[in-house]
Short mmCIF file of C-alpha atoms (C1' of nucleotides) in Angstrom, two decimals:
data_model
loop_
_atom_site.label_atom_id
_atom_site.label_comp_id
_atom_site.label_asym_id
_atom_site.label_seq_id
_atom_site.Cartn_x
_atom_site.Cartn_y
_atom_site.Cartn_z
CA MET I 24 -1.84 29.47 85.30
CA ILE I 25 -1.09 26.76 87.78
CA HIS I 26 2.00 24.71 88.46
CA THR I 27 3.35 22.38 85.83
CA LYS I 28 3.12 19.47 88.22
CA ASP I 29 -0.58 19.96 88.79
CA LYS I 30 -1.29 20.26 85.09
CA ILE I 31 0.48 16.96 84.50
CA ILE I 32 -1.43 15.23 87.27
CA GLU I 33 -4.74 16.48 86.02
CA ALA I 34 -4.17 15.37 82.45
CA ALA I 35 -2.67 12.05 83.48
CA GLU I 36 -5.57 11.15 85.73
CA ARG I 37 -8.12 11.72 83.02
CA LEU I 38 -6.18 9.94 80.30
CA PHE I 39 -5.21 6.96 82.47
CA ALA I 40 -8.82 6.53 83.56
CA GLU I 41 -10.13 6.78 80.01
CA GLN I 42 -7.57 4.73 78.11
CA GLY I 43 -5.70 2.76 80.72
CA TYR I 44 -2.14 3.18 81.87
CA ALA I 45 -0.34 1.20 79.19
CA SER I 46 -2.22 2.74 76.28
CA THR I 47 -1.56 6.29 77.43
CA SER I 48 1.75 7.79 76.33
CA LEU I 49 3.61 10.49 78.15
CA ARG I 50 3.56 12.47 74.93
CA GLN I 51 -0.25 12.39 75.00
CA ILE I 52 -0.22 13.61 78.57
CA ILE I 53 2.18 16.48 77.97
CA ALA I 54 0.20 17.55 74.90
CA GLU I 55 -2.99 17.74 76.97
CA ALA I 56 -1.22 19.48 79.82
CA ALA I 57 0.70 21.80 77.47
CA VAL I 58 4.02 21.16 79.16
CA ASN I 59 7.38 19.78 78.12
CA LEU I 60 8.13 16.08 77.98
CA ALA I 61 11.13 16.26 80.28
CA SER I 62 9.11 18.01 82.96
CA VAL I 63 7.31 14.74 83.67
CA HIS I 64 10.58 13.08 84.51
CA TYR I 65 11.74 16.08 86.46
CA HIS I 66 8.66 16.13 88.69
CA PHE I 67 7.89 12.42 88.90
CA GLY I 68 10.91 10.47 87.74
CA SER I 69 9.09 8.04 85.48
CA LYS I 70 5.72 7.18 84.04
CA GLU I 71 5.22 4.53 86.71
CA ARG I 72 6.04 6.93 89.53
CA LEU I 73 3.60 9.41 88.06
CA LEU I 74 0.90 6.77 88.42
CA ASP I 75 2.10 5.99 91.91
CA ASP I 76 1.81 9.64 92.87
CA LEU I 77 -1.67 9.78 91.41
CA VAL I 78 -2.79 6.74 93.34
CA HIS I 79 -1.22 8.12 96.48
CA ARG I 80 -3.15 11.37 96.23
CA LYS I 81 -6.45 9.79 95.36
CA ALA I 82 -6.62 6.37 96.98
CA ASP I 83 -5.06 7.02 100.35
CA PRO I 84 -7.87 9.29 101.60
CA VAL I 85 -10.43 6.70 100.50
CA ASN I 86 -8.52 3.98 102.30
CA GLN I 87 -8.46 6.15 105.40
CA ALA I 88 -12.22 6.54 105.20
CA ARG I 89 -12.59 2.80 104.80
CA LEU I 90 -10.53 2.09 107.88
CA SER I 91 -12.39 4.72 109.88
CA LEU I 92 -15.72 3.14 109.05
CA LEU I 93 -14.39 -0.27 109.96
CA ASP I 94 -13.02 1.06 113.23
CA ALA I 95 -16.33 2.69 114.03
CA SER I 96 -18.27 -0.48 113.33
CA GLU I 97 -15.88 -2.54 115.38
CA SER I 98 -15.96 -0.32 118.42
CA LYS I 99 -19.74 -0.17 118.25
CA ALA I 100 -19.81 -3.97 118.13
CA ALA I 101 -17.69 -4.08 121.28
CA GLY I 102 -15.88 -7.31 120.60
CA ARG I 103 -18.63 -9.16 118.81
CA PRO I 104 -17.76 -10.03 115.22
CA LEU I 105 -19.21 -7.80 112.55
CA SER I 106 -21.55 -9.03 109.86
CA VAL I 107 -20.21 -9.55 106.37
CA GLU I 108 -22.47 -6.76 105.16
CA GLN I 109 -21.09 -4.31 107.69
CA ILE I 110 -17.54 -5.05 106.61
CA LEU I 111 -18.25 -4.83 102.90
CA ASN I 112 -20.16 -1.61 103.42
CA ALA I 113 -17.26 -0.11 105.31
CA PHE I 114 -15.13 -0.85 102.29
CA LEU I 115 -17.51 0.11 99.51
CA LEU I 116 -19.36 3.13 100.87
CA PRO I 117 -16.27 5.36 100.75
CA THR I 118 -15.77 4.09 97.21
CA ALA I 119 -19.26 5.16 96.26
CA LYS I 120 -18.80 8.50 97.97
CA ALA I 121 -15.54 9.14 96.15
CA ALA I 122 -17.14 8.07 92.90
CA SER I 123 -19.91 10.62 93.10
CA ALA I 124 -17.48 13.37 93.99
CA ASP I 125 -14.96 12.41 91.30
CA PRO I 126 -16.13 9.83 88.75
CA THR I 127 -12.81 9.50 86.95
CA PHE I 128 -11.06 8.47 90.11
CA VAL I 129 -12.90 5.21 90.66
CA ARG I 130 -12.46 4.19 87.07
CA LEU I 131 -8.75 4.76 87.52
CA MET I 132 -8.74 2.60 90.64
CA GLY I 133 -10.58 -0.16 88.84
CA ARG I 134 -8.13 0.01 85.98
CA ILE I 135 -5.15 -0.19 88.27
CA HIS I 136 -6.36 -3.47 89.60
CA ALA I 137 -7.75 -4.81 86.36
CA GLU I 138 -4.86 -3.85 84.14
CA GLY I 139 -2.96 -6.40 86.12
CA LEU I 140 0.71 -6.15 86.50
CA MET I 141 1.64 -3.21 88.60
CA PRO I 142 1.91 -5.27 91.76
CA ALA I 143 4.18 -2.76 93.42
CA ILE I 144 1.55 -0.03 93.35
CA VAL I 145 -1.25 -2.32 94.40
CA GLN I 146 0.78 -3.74 97.27
CA LYS I 147 1.89 -0.35 98.44
CA HIS I 148 -1.44 1.41 98.47
CA PHE I 149 -4.05 -1.29 98.89
CA LEU I 150 -2.56 -4.25 100.70
CA PRO I 151 -2.40 -2.74 104.20
CA THR I 152 -6.05 -1.72 104.06
CA ALA I 153 -7.10 -4.93 102.39
CA GLN I 154 -5.48 -7.01 105.10
CA ARG I 155 -7.48 -5.34 107.84
CA PHE I 156 -10.68 -6.07 105.96
CA VAL I 157 -9.70 -9.65 105.28
CA SER I 158 -9.05 -10.18 108.98
CA ALA I 159 -12.44 -8.72 109.81
CA LEU I 160 -14.08 -11.01 107.28
CA ARG I 161 -12.27 -13.98 108.74
CA ARG I 162 -13.70 -13.20 112.17
CA ALA I 163 -17.15 -12.80 110.64
CA LEU I 164 -16.88 -16.24 109.03
CA PRO I 165 -15.10 -18.39 111.59
CA ASP I 166 -16.59 -21.67 110.35
CA LEU I 167 -15.45 -21.36 106.75
CA PRO I 168 -12.49 -23.61 105.87
CA GLU I 169 -9.38 -21.56 105.23
CA ALA I 170 -8.93 -22.45 101.55
CA GLU I 171 -12.58 -21.75 100.84
CA PHE I 172 -12.32 -18.43 102.64
CA LEU I 173 -9.20 -17.27 100.82
CA TRP I 174 -10.59 -18.10 97.42
CA ARG I 175 -13.79 -16.26 98.23
CA VAL I 176 -11.69 -13.23 99.09
CA HIS I 177 -10.06 -13.67 95.73
CA PHE I 178 -13.41 -13.88 93.94
CA MET I 179 -14.48 -10.76 95.76
CA MET I 180 -11.43 -8.82 94.64
CA GLY I 181 -12.09 -9.82 91.06
CA ALA I 182 -15.70 -8.71 91.21
CA MET I 183 -14.76 -5.43 92.88
CA SER I 184 -12.00 -4.39 90.51
CA TYR I 185 -14.01 -5.36 87.47
CA THR I 186 -16.97 -3.39 88.76
CA MET I 187 -15.05 -0.24 89.50
CA CYS I 188 -13.77 -0.08 85.94
CA GLY I 189 -17.27 0.89 85.11
CA THR I 190 -17.66 -0.25 81.54
CA PRO I 191 -19.66 -3.47 81.51
CA ILE I 192 -19.47 -5.54 78.35
CA PHE I 193 -23.14 -6.23 78.67
CA PRO I 194 -24.98 -2.93 78.72
CA ALA I 195 -26.18 -2.65 82.26
CA ALA I 196 -28.23 0.25 83.44
CA ILE I 197 -26.05 3.26 84.04
CA GLU I 198 -27.13 4.27 87.46
CA ASP I 199 -25.70 5.94 90.47
CA PHE I 200 -22.63 4.31 91.88
CA HIS I 201 -24.15 3.94 95.29
CA SER I 202 -26.85 1.49 94.24
CA ARG I 203 -24.27 -0.41 92.21
CA MET I 204 -22.26 -0.86 95.40
CA GLU I 205 -25.39 -2.02 97.23
CA LYS I 206 -25.92 -4.67 94.59
CA LEU I 207 -22.33 -5.71 94.97
CA VAL I 208 -22.66 -6.04 98.74
CA ARG I 209 -25.75 -8.22 98.37
CA PHE I 210 -24.03 -10.44 95.84
CA LEU I 211 -20.78 -10.82 97.73
CA SER I 212 -22.20 -11.38 101.18
CA ALA I 213 -24.45 -14.14 99.86
CA GLY I 214 -21.40 -15.68 98.19
CA PHE I 215 -19.38 -15.52 101.39
CA ARG I 216 -22.16 -17.18 103.35
CA ALA I 217 -22.68 -20.02 100.90
CA PRO I 218 -22.14 -23.47 102.42
CA ALA I 219 -18.59 -24.69 102.00
CA GLY I 220 -17.72 -27.73 99.94
CA ASN I 221 -17.12 -31.00 101.71
CA GLY I 222 -13.97 -31.87 99.80
CA GLU I 223 -11.04 -30.78 101.90
CA GLU I 224 -11.73 -29.48 105.39
CA LYS I 225 -14.95 -29.70 107.23
CA PRO I 226 -16.58 -26.65 108.75
CA ALA I 227 -16.52 -26.52 112.54
CA MET U 16 12.74 -28.93 63.70
CA ILE U 17 9.17 -27.72 63.39
CA HIS U 18 7.61 -24.90 61.47
CA THR U 19 8.48 -21.32 62.27
CA LYS U 20 4.84 -20.49 62.83
CA ASP U 21 4.48 -23.14 65.53
CA LYS U 22 7.63 -22.05 67.29
CA ILE U 23 6.32 -18.51 67.43
CA ILE U 24 2.96 -19.62 68.77
CA GLU U 25 4.53 -21.77 71.42
CA ALA U 26 6.86 -19.06 72.68
CA ALA U 27 4.18 -16.38 72.51
CA GLU U 28 1.68 -18.39 74.50
CA ARG U 29 4.10 -18.99 77.32
CA LEU U 30 5.40 -15.43 77.44
CA PHE U 31 1.99 -13.79 77.17
CA ALA U 32 0.68 -16.01 79.95
CA GLU U 33 3.66 -15.31 82.18
CA GLN U 34 4.16 -11.61 81.63
CA GLY U 35 0.99 -10.37 80.02
CA TYR U 36 0.45 -9.18 76.48
CA ALA U 37 1.64 -5.60 76.80
CA SER U 38 4.79 -6.40 78.73
CA THR U 39 5.92 -9.03 76.23
CA SER U 40 7.84 -7.72 73.24
CA LEU U 41 7.98 -9.40 69.87
CA ARG U 42 11.76 -9.37 70.19
CA GLN U 43 11.46 -11.45 73.33
CA ILE U 44 9.22 -13.90 71.53
CA ILE U 45 11.47 -14.29 68.51
CA ALA U 46 14.49 -14.75 70.76
CA GLU U 47 12.75 -17.58 72.61
CA ALA U 48 11.50 -19.11 69.38
CA ALA U 49 14.84 -18.58 67.63
CA VAL U 50 13.25 -17.09 64.54
CA ASN U 51 13.52 -13.82 62.69
CA LEU U 52 11.55 -10.76 63.74
CA ALA U 53 9.88 -10.26 60.38
CA SER U 54 8.56 -13.81 60.35
CA VAL U 55 6.04 -12.82 63.01
CA HIS U 56 4.54 -10.27 60.68
CA TYR U 57 4.77 -12.61 57.74
CA HIS U 58 2.78 -15.32 59.50
CA PHE U 59 0.47 -13.22 61.66
CA GLY U 60 0.47 -9.66 60.40
CA SER U 61 0.85 -7.95 63.76
CA LYS U 62 1.34 -8.57 67.44
CA GLU U 63 -2.37 -8.21 68.06
CA ARG U 64 -3.27 -10.69 65.34
CA LEU U 65 -0.76 -13.11 66.82
CA LEU U 66 -2.70 -12.96 70.07
CA ASP U 67 -5.94 -13.31 68.18
CA ASP U 68 -4.67 -16.45 66.48
CA LEU U 69 -3.54 -17.83 69.81
CA VAL U 70 -6.93 -17.23 71.38
CA HIS U 71 -8.61 -18.73 68.36
CA ARG U 72 -6.63 -21.96 68.62
CA LYS U 73 -6.98 -22.31 72.35
CA ALA U 74 -10.26 -20.76 73.42
CA ASP U 75 -12.57 -21.84 70.64
CA PRO U 76 -12.43 -25.56 71.51
CA VAL U 77 -13.12 -24.73 75.14
CA ASN U 78 -16.07 -22.58 74.15
CA GLN U 79 -17.36 -25.44 72.02
CA ALA U 80 -17.14 -27.76 75.02
CA ARG U 81 -18.97 -25.21 77.12
CA LEU U 82 -21.81 -24.92 74.65
CA SER U 83 -22.02 -28.70 74.27
CA LEU U 84 -22.40 -29.13 77.99
CA LEU U 85 -25.03 -26.43 78.10
CA ASP U 86 -26.89 -28.03 75.21
CA ALA U 87 -26.75 -31.41 76.92
CA SER U 88 -28.09 -30.01 80.17
CA GLU U 89 -30.85 -28.13 78.38
CA SER U 90 -32.07 -31.08 76.38
CA LYS U 91 -32.01 -33.26 79.47
CA ALA U 92 -34.08 -30.62 81.26
CA ALA U 93 -36.63 -30.75 78.43
CA GLY U 94 -37.83 -27.18 78.63
CA ARG U 95 -37.57 -26.69 82.37
CA PRO U 96 -35.08 -23.97 83.33
CA LEU U 97 -31.68 -25.15 84.47
CA SER U 98 -30.31 -24.44 87.91
CA VAL U 99 -27.68 -21.75 88.30
CA GLU U 100 -25.20 -24.44 89.34
CA GLN U 101 -25.80 -26.46 86.21
CA ILE U 102 -25.18 -23.43 84.02
CA LEU U 103 -22.05 -22.34 85.85
CA ASN U 104 -20.71 -25.88 85.79
CA ALA U 105 -21.26 -26.09 82.05
CA PHE U 106 -19.12 -23.01 81.72
CA LEU U 107 -16.42 -23.79 84.24
CA LEU U 108 -15.88 -27.54 83.92
CA PRO U 109 -14.37 -27.24 80.44
CA THR U 110 -12.19 -24.49 81.86
CA ALA U 111 -10.95 -26.79 84.59
CA LYS U 112 -10.40 -29.60 82.11
CA ALA U 113 -8.40 -27.36 79.80
CA ALA U 114 -6.44 -26.06 82.75
CA SER U 115 -5.28 -29.49 83.83
CA ALA U 116 -4.30 -30.39 80.27
CA ASP U 117 -2.54 -27.08 79.62
CA PRO U 118 -1.98 -24.84 82.65
CA THR U 119 -0.56 -21.89 80.72
CA PHE U 120 -3.65 -21.63 78.59
CA VAL U 121 -6.04 -20.68 81.34
CA ARG U 122 -3.68 -18.11 82.71
CA LEU U 123 -3.57 -16.59 79.26
CA MET U 124 -7.35 -16.51 79.10
CA GLY U 125 -7.53 -14.84 82.47
CA ARG U 126 -4.99 -12.27 81.37
CA ILE U 127 -6.85 -11.50 78.20
CA HIS U 128 -9.88 -10.51 80.20
CA ALA U 129 -8.05 -8.91 83.06
CA GLU U 130 -5.55 -6.93 81.05
CA GLY U 131 -8.55 -5.03 79.92
CA LEU U 132 -8.51 -3.27 76.66
CA MET U 133 -8.52 -5.72 73.85
CA PRO U 134 -12.26 -5.56 73.40
CA ALA U 135 -12.06 -6.75 69.82
CA ILE U 136 -10.60 -10.10 70.81
CA VAL U 137 -12.89 -10.57 73.77
CA GLN U 138 -15.94 -9.74 71.69
CA LYS U 139 -14.92 -11.99 68.84
CA HIS U 140 -14.09 -15.10 70.82
CA PHE U 141 -16.09 -14.89 74.02
CA LEU U 142 -19.19 -12.81 73.47
CA PRO U 143 -21.20 -15.32 71.44
CA THR U 144 -20.65 -18.04 74.02
CA ALA U 145 -21.16 -15.66 76.92
CA GLN U 146 -24.49 -14.51 75.55
CA ARG U 147 -25.88 -18.05 75.46
CA PHE U 148 -24.89 -18.52 79.08
CA VAL U 149 -26.34 -15.20 80.13
CA SER U 150 -29.64 -16.12 78.50
CA ALA U 151 -29.65 -19.43 80.33
CA LEU U 152 -28.95 -17.66 83.60
CA ARG U 153 -31.76 -15.24 82.90
CA ARG U 154 -34.20 -18.11 82.52
CA ALA U 155 -32.88 -19.67 85.72
CA LEU U 156 -33.50 -16.44 87.60
CA PRO U 157 -36.75 -15.07 86.18
CA ASP U 158 -37.67 -13.13 89.30
CA LEU U 159 -34.52 -11.08 89.54
CA PRO U 160 -34.94 -7.44 88.44
CA GLU U 161 -33.09 -6.79 85.21
CA ALA U 162 -30.57 -4.29 86.56
CA GLU U 163 -29.76 -6.52 89.48
CA PHE U 164 -29.33 -9.47 87.15
CA LEU U 165 -27.03 -7.67 84.72
CA TRP U 166 -24.79 -6.38 87.45
CA ARG U 167 -24.55 -9.83 88.96
CA VAL U 168 -23.41 -11.11 85.58
CA HIS U 169 -20.84 -8.36 85.64
CA PHE U 170 -19.67 -9.34 89.12
CA MET U 171 -19.41 -12.92 87.95
CA MET U 172 -17.23 -12.01 84.99
CA GLY U 173 -14.91 -10.09 87.26
CA ALA U 174 -14.57 -12.98 89.67
CA MET U 175 -14.00 -15.44 86.84
CA SER U 176 -11.35 -13.53 84.96
CA TYR U 177 -9.52 -12.65 88.13
CA THR U 178 -9.58 -16.27 89.21
CA MET U 179 -8.30 -17.66 85.96
CA CYS U 180 -5.25 -15.44 86.08
CA GLY U 181 -4.15 -17.75 88.83
CA THR U 182 -1.91 -15.59 90.98
CA PRO U 183 -3.81 -14.51 94.05
CA ILE U 184 -2.42 -11.56 95.94
CA PHE U 185 -3.23 -13.33 99.16
CA PRO U 186 -1.46 -16.66 99.17
CA ALA U 187 -4.25 -19.15 98.74
CA ALA U 188 -3.63 -22.85 98.71
CA ILE U 189 -2.30 -23.92 95.35
CA GLU U 190 -4.59 -26.76 94.54
CA ASP U 191 -6.06 -28.42 91.54
CA PHE U 192 -7.99 -26.18 89.27
CA HIS U 193 -11.09 -28.31 89.47
CA SER U 194 -11.73 -27.71 93.15
CA ARG U 195 -11.04 -24.03 92.61
CA MET U 196 -13.82 -23.99 90.03
CA GLU U 197 -16.13 -25.82 92.45
CA LYS U 198 -15.50 -23.11 95.02
CA LEU U 199 -16.24 -20.50 92.41
CA VAL U 200 -19.54 -22.16 91.47
CA ARG U 201 -20.63 -22.26 95.11
CA PHE U 202 -19.74 -18.62 95.60
CA LEU U 203 -21.35 -17.34 92.42
CA SER U 204 -24.57 -19.32 92.62
CA ALA U 205 -25.16 -18.11 96.15
CA GLY U 206 -24.54 -14.57 94.94
CA PHE U 207 -26.98 -14.96 92.08
CA ARG U 208 -29.65 -16.27 94.39
CA ALA U 209 -29.31 -13.52 96.96
CA PRO U 210 -32.49 -11.52 97.51
CA ALA U 211 -32.67 -8.45 95.30
CA GLY U 212 -32.69 -4.95 96.70
CA ASN U 213 -35.98 -3.14 97.04
CA GLY U 214 -34.78 0.11 95.51
CA GLU U 215 -35.73 0.07 91.88
CA GLU U 216 -37.89 -2.72 90.55
CA LYS U 217 -39.73 -5.22 92.59
CA PRO U 218 -39.29 -8.92 92.03
CA ALA U 219 -42.29 -10.66 90.52
"C1'" DG B 5 6.15 -19.37 49.64
"C1'" DT B 6 9.56 -18.47 53.48
"C1'" DC B 7 12.77 -16.17 55.66
"C1'" DT B 8 16.51 -12.32 56.42
"C1'" DA B 9 18.28 -7.71 56.79
"C1'" DT B 10 17.34 -3.30 57.54
"C1'" DA B 11 14.93 0.96 58.08
"C1'" DC B 12 10.99 3.81 60.00
"C1'" DT B 13 8.07 5.76 63.65
"C1'" DG B 14 6.95 6.54 68.28
"C1'" DA B 15 7.58 5.09 73.11
"C1'" DG B 16 10.14 6.16 77.82
"C1'" DA B 17 14.27 7.92 79.67
"C1'" DT B 18 18.44 11.02 80.32
"C1'" DA B 19 22.11 14.77 79.97
"C1'" DG B 20 23.14 19.20 79.85
"C1'" DA B 21 22.31 24.16 78.42
"C1'" DC B 22 19.69 28.00 80.04
"C1'" DG J 16 12.55 24.59 86.93
"C1'" DT J 17 12.39 24.18 82.17
"C1'" DC J 18 13.60 22.90 77.47
"C1'" DT J 19 16.35 20.80 73.56
"C1'" DA J 20 18.64 17.05 71.90
"C1'" DT J 21 19.54 12.45 72.05
"C1'" DC J 22 19.55 7.45 73.49
"C1'" DT J 23 17.45 2.88 73.56
"C1'" DC J 24 13.97 -0.15 72.56
"C1'" DA J 25 9.29 -1.06 71.16
"C1'" DG J 26 6.06 -2.43 66.95
"C1'" DT J 27 5.86 -2.16 62.13
"C1'" DA J 28 6.90 -2.17 57.02
"C1'" DT J 29 9.38 -3.47 53.05
"C1'" DA J 30 12.99 -5.06 49.76
"C1'" DG J 31 15.07 -8.79 48.38
"C1'" DA J 32 17.62 -13.54 49.04
"C1'" DC J 33 16.56 -18.41 48.76
#
DNA sequence: GTCTATACTGAGATAGAC
DNA sequence: GTCTATCTCAGTATAGAC
């Protein structure tokens, strides 16, 4: 038998990914893990910190892989701006890789974004990485007016988080995660390269 | 002084839109509305049915406007398929209109989608309308392989719901909702028209 | 028909014994 | 480190006043 802490983490990850954070009670988790209720608070402090710990363990390595890929692409480009596709691939390929190794994990990540209001966790674990990618995208799209660019980043984040959740309302083909990410890259890079509107700022 | 039911609805709409459904307690709502706790269950039956009633009152007229615009475009086209832009505009212009008349409403709609698991409400109030628009999009994009098409619809729904929530993580220009919707249409229609991948089915 | 008072169950959190 | 007991607050249900 393994440590109490690990049993809690294991049960929590599965239940959070399946049912969402809010809908999962600590009492459900401790029943699955066969541990005592108070042990959750002893090891993690609170339900929210349990989620934070989970995200820390699972998302940080993926974010590291994302940044490594981006670094590699950038040093290969030797100062020239990357293509939108290269940047999006650097972000999404580690996601696909993690998803095939551990399918529950990506659903959990999607839920964390989609379920909305845990801004603290999102900021803490995703913002630093996200900012590097946004900067790279900005360099790849120098002619896009700023407001247009920022909203497109926003649209992208919506599409990504929704997609990672994994359960489409319309029954789409259940296929390997990798080709889903490829579809997403095609869709998003075309969106980013769309001509800007002429309303507010004009492209250079 | 107005009816208890209206006071509850008013308070609930604002609080749900601001804090989300799960994070808003009935006791908060009744405090704001200055009514008794049990009156919520007398008039609505449960917290979930209160939300359902709210969505019914607010979203159904918008969905009607969406379908009217789509109908108008389709009869003007006289059998020819609509453009992706026309279809997306028919969906998003009523959203923008509703948003300028009642800013809290659209945030609530965004939350309902984003906050994830209230599939019953989403199905009941959005699926019928959504299906008409998906069919129209399918006719506008006859050459897109089915899997590619369905996932692009999925990406679109993610971008839309995320956008309606209204609070971007990256500080984007706060501007009128209408030009935000125009940006979204440009982004999404370019995404829909991106070349498909060559992996699975070939375009006609 | 409406509204109030109150009680019930289950959630997260905490204190203290072991 | 772990467990029991308990606290507060959530959503819900009902009995009864007007």
